[in-house]
CSV table of C-alpha atoms in Angstrom, one decimal:
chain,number,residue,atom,x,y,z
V,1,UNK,CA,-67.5,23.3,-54.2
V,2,UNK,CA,-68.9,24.7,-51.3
V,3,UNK,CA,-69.6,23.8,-47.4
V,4,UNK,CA,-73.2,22.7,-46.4
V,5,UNK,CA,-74.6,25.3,-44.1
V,6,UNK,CA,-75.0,24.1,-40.5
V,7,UNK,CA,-78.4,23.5,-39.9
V,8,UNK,CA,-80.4,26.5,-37.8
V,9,UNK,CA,-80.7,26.3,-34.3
V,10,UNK,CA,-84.3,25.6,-32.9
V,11,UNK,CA,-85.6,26.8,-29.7
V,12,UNK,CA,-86.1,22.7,-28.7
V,13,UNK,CA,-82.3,22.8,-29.4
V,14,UNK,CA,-81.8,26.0,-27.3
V,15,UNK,CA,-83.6,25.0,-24.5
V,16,UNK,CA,-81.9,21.2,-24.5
V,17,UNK,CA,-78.3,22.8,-24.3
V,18,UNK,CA,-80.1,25.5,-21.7
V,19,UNK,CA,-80.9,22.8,-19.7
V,20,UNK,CA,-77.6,20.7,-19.9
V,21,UNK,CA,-75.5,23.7,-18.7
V,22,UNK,CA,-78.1,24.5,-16.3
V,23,UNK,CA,-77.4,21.6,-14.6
V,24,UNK,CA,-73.9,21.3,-15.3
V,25,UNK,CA,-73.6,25.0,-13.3
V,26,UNK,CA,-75.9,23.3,-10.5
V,27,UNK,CA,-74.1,20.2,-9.9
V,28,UNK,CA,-70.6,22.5,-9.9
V,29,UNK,CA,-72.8,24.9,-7.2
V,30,UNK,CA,-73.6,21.5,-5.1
V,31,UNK,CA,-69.7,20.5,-5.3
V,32,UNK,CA,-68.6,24.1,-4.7
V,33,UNK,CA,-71.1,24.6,-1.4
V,34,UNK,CA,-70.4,20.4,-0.2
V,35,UNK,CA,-66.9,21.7,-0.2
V,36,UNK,CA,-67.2,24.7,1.6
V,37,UNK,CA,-69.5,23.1,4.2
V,38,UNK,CA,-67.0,20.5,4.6
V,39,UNK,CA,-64.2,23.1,5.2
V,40,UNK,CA,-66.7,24.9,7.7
V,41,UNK,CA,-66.9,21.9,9.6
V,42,UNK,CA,-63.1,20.8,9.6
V,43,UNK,CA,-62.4,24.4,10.6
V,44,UNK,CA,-64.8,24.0,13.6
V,45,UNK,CA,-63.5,20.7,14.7
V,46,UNK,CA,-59.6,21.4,14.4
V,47,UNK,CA,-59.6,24.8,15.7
V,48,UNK,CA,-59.4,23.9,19.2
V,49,UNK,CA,-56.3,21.9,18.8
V,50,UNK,CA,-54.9,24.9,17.8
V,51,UNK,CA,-54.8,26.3,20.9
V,52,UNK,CA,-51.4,25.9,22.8
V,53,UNK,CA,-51.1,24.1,26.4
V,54,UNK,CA,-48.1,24.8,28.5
V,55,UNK,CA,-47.3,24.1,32.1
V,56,UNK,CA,-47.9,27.7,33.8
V,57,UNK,CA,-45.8,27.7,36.3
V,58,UNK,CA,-45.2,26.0,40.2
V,59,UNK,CA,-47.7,26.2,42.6
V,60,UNK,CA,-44.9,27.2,44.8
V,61,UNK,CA,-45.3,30.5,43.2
V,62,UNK,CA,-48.9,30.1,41.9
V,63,UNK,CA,-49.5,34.1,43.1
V,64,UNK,CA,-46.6,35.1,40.9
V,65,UNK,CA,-48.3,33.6,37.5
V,66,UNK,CA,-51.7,33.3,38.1
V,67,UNK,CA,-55.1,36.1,38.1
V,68,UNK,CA,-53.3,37.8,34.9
V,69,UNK,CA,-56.5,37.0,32.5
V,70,UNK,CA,-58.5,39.4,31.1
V,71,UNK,CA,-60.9,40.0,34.0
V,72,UNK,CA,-58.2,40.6,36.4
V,73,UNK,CA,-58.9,44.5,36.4
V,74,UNK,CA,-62.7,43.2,36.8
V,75,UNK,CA,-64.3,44.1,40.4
V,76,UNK,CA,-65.9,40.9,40.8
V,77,UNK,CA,-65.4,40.0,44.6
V,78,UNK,CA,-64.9,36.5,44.2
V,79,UNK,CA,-61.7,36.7,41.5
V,80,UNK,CA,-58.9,34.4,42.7
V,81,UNK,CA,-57.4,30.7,42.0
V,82,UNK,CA,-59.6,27.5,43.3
V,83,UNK,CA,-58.9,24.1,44.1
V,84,UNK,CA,-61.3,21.9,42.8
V,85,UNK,CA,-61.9,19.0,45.6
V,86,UNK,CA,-64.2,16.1,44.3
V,87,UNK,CA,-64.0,16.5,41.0
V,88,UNK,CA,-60.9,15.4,39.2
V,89,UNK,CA,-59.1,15.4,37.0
V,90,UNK,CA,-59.3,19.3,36.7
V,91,UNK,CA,-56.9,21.2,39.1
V,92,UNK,CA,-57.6,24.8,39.4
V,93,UNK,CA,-60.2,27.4,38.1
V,94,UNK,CA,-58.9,30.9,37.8
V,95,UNK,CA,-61.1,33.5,37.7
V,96,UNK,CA,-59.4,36.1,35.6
V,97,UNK,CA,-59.7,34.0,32.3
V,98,UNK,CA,-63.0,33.8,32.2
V,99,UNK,CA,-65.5,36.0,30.1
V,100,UNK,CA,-68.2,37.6,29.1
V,101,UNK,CA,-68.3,39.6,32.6
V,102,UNK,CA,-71.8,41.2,33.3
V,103,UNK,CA,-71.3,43.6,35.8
V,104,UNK,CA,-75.4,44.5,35.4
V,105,UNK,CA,-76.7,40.5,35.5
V,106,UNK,CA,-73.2,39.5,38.1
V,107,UNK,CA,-72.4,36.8,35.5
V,108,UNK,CA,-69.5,35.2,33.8
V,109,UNK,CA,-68.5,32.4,31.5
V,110,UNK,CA,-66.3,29.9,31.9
V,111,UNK,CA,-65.0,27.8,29.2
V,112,UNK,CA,-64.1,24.4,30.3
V,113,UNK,CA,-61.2,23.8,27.8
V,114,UNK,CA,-60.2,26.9,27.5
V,115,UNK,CA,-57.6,29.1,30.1
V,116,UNK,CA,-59.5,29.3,33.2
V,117,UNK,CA,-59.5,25.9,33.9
V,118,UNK,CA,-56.1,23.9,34.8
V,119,UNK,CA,-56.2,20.4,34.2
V,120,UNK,CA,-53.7,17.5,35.2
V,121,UNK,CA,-53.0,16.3,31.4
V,122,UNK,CA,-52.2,12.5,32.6
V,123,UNK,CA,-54.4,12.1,35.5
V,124,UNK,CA,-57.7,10.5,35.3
V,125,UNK,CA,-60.4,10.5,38.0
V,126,UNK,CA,-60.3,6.8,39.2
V,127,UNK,CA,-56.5,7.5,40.5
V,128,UNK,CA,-57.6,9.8,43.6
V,129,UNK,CA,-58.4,8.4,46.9
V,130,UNK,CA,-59.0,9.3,50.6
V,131,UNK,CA,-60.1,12.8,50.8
V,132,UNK,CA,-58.7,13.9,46.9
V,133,UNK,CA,-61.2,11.0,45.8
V,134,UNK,CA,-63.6,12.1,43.2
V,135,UNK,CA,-67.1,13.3,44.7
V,136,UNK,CA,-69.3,13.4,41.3
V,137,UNK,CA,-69.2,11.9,38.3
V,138,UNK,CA,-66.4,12.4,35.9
V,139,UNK,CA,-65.6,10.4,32.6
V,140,UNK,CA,-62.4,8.0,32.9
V,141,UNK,CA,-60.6,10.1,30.4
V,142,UNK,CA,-56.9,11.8,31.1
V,143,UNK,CA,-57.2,15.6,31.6
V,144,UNK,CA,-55.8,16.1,28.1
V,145,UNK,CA,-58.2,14.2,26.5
V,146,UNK,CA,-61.5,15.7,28.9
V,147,UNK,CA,-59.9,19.3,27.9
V,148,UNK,CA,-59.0,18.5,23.9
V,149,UNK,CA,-63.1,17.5,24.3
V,150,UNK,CA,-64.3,20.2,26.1
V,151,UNK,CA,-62.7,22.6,23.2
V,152,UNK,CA,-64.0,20.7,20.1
V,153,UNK,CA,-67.9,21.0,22.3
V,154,UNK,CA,-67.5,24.4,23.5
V,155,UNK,CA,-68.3,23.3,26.3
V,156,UNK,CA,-68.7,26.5,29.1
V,157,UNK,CA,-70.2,27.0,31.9
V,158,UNK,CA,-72.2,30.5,32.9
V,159,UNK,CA,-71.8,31.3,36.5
V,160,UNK,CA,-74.5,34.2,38.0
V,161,UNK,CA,-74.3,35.6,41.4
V,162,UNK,CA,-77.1,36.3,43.8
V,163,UNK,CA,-76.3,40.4,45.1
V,164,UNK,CA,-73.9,39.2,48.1
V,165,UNK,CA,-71.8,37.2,46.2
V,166,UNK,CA,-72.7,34.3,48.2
V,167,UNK,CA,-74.6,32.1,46.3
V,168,UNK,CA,-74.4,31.4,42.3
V,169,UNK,CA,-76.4,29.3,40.2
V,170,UNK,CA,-74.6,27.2,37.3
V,171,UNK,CA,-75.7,26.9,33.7
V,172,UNK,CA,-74.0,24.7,31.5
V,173,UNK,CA,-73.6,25.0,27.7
V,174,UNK,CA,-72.5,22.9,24.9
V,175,UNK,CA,-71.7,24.5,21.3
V,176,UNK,CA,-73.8,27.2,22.0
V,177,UNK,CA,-76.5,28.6,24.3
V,178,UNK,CA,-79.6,27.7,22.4
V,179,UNK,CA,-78.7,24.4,21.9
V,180,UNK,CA,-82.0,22.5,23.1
V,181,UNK,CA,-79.5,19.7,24.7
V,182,UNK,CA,-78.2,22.7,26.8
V,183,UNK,CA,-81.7,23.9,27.7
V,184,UNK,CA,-82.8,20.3,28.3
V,185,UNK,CA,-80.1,19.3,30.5
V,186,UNK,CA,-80.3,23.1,32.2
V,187,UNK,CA,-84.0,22.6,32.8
V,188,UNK,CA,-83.9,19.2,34.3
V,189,UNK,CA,-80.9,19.7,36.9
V,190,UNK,CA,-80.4,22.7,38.6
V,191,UNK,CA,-76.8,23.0,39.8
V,192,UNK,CA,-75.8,26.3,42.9
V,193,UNK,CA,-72.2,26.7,44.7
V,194,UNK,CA,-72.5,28.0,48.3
V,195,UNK,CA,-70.4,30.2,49.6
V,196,UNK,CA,-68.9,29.1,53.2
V,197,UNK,CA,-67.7,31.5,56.0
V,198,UNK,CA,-64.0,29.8,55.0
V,199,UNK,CA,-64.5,31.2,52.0
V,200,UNK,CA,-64.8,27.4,50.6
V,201,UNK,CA,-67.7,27.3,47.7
V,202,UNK,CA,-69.4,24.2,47.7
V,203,UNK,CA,-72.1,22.9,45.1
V,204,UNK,CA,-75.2,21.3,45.5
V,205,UNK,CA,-77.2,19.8,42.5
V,206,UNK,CA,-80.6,19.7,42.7
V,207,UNK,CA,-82.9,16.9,40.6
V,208,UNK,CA,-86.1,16.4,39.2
V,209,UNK,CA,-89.1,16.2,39.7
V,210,UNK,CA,-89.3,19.0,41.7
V,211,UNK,CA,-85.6,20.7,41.7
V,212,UNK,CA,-85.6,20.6,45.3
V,213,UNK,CA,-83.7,17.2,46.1
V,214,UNK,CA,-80.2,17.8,47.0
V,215,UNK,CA,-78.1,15.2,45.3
V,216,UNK,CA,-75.3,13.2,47.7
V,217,UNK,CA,-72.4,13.6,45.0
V,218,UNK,CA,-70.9,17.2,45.2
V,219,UNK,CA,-67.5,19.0,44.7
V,220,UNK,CA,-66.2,22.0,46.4
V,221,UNK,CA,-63.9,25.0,45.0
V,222,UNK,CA,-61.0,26.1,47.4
V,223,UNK,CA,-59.5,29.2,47.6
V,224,UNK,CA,-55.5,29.1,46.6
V,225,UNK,CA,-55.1,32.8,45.9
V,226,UNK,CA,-57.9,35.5,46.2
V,227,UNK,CA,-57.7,39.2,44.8
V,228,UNK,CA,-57.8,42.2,47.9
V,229,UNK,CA,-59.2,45.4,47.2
V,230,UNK,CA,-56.3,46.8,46.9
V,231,UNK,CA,-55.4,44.7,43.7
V,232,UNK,CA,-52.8,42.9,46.0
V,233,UNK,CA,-52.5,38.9,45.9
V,234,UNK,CA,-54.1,36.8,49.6
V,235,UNK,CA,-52.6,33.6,49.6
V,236,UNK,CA,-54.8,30.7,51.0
V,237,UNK,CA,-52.6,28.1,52.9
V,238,UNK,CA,-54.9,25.5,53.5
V,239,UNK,CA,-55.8,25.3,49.8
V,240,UNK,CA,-52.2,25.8,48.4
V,241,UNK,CA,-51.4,22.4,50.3
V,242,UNK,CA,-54.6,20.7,49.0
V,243,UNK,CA,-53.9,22.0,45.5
V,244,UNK,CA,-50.4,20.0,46.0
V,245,UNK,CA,-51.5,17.5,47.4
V,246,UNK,CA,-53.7,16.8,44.9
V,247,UNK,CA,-51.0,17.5,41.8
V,248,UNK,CA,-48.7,14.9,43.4
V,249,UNK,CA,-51.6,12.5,43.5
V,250,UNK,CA,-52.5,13.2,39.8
V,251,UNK,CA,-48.9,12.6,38.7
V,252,UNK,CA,-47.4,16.4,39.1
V,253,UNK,CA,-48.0,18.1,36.1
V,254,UNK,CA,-50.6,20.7,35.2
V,255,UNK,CA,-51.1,22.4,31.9
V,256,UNK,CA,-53.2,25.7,30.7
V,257,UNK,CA,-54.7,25.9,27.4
V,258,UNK,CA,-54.9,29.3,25.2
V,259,UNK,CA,-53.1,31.8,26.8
């Protein structure tokens, strides 16, 4: 006896099974991109966390272990260590960690969670009274948590000084430059620092309508540590003893992210 042949293949048939893998390879190309979209995004999120904190060292010796970013070969006449005074829970700002120097446009970028800012990780902003007492808004967060959110938004902030390095305009950014929340928050409040003849910056924000209208709630930045010309290290009395005043007030620690 022998085997019935199989029957012949038609191009209906052809095209059917055609079809079936067709989608079989685009539903596996759906799965495959959903999962590397998903991986994209965990990546983006969890990276920041990444990051290590540590306590940098005592303000008693704050000129020994601070202005040793990137920038601190930079000749931007303004490097140094700041006390922040009105706006809590952050600490310091130090100069030398920020980025993206311009020498051309006399602009840097300052990344909120990231080195050059020094937060108290346990402090929030409700805790500080009397002349430490918060000035402007701040969310009722610990520092830890306002930094570990700062990171996963990329949030920064691009600082650009007038020729004389005594005025600078602040632009803020989240997740990237073009983001149109950046450029609508950046076009509807215009935010300068001023510098004063004791070297104090202070910042005004400016509102609409018209840009013009100095708001009431402001902060100022305090010099702890400034850079000479020489490359040598000036210490600032008056804002080493706010800057410890204001740690024992937030509960004495203070932590740096990503060095």
């Amino acid at each position: 006896s022998h085997q019935s042949a199989a029957p012949p293949r038609t191009w209906g048939s052809f095209l059917a099974a055609l079809k079936v893998a067709s989608r079989s390879t685009a539903m596996g190309a759906s799965v495959l991109d959903a999962r590397i979209c998903l991986t994209v995004l965990v990546s983006f999120l969890c990276a920041p966390f990444m990051r290590r904190c540590s306590w940098p060292g005592s303000l008693d010796y704050v000129d020994a272990w601070a202005l040793h970013g990137p920038l601190n070969d930079a000749d931007i006449p303004p490097m140094g260590v700041y006390v922040f005074k009105g706006l809590n829970p952050a600490l310091l700002v130090d100069l030398s960690y920020a980025r993206s120097w311009s020498p051309r446009d006399r602009s840097l970028i300052i990344d909120v969670g990231g080195p050059a800012v020094i937060m108290m990780p346990d402090a929030v902003a409700s805790q500080f009274s009397g002349d430490l007492a918060s000035t402007t808004p701040s969310p009722e967060f610990k520092g830890k948590v306002i930094s570990q959110l700062a990171r996963v938004l990329r949030s920064s902030v691009k600082v650009t000084f007038n020729a004389n390095y005594t005025e600078a305009t602040l632009t803020h950014s989240l997740l990237n430059d073009w983001n149109p929340l950046s450029y609508l928050f950046n076009s509807l409040m215009k935010q300068e620092v001023h510098k004063g003849s004791n070297g104090v910056w202070k910042r005004a924000t400016y509102v609409p309508p018209s840009n013009l209208t100095a708001k009431s709630d402001t902060y100022a930045i305090v010099p702890v540590v400034t850079m000479r010309s020489d490359g040598g290290n000036k210490m600032h009395g008056d804002g080493l003893k706010l800057a410890k005043r204001k740690l024992a007030a937030g509960g004495g620690t203070l932590e740096q992210c990503g060095v």
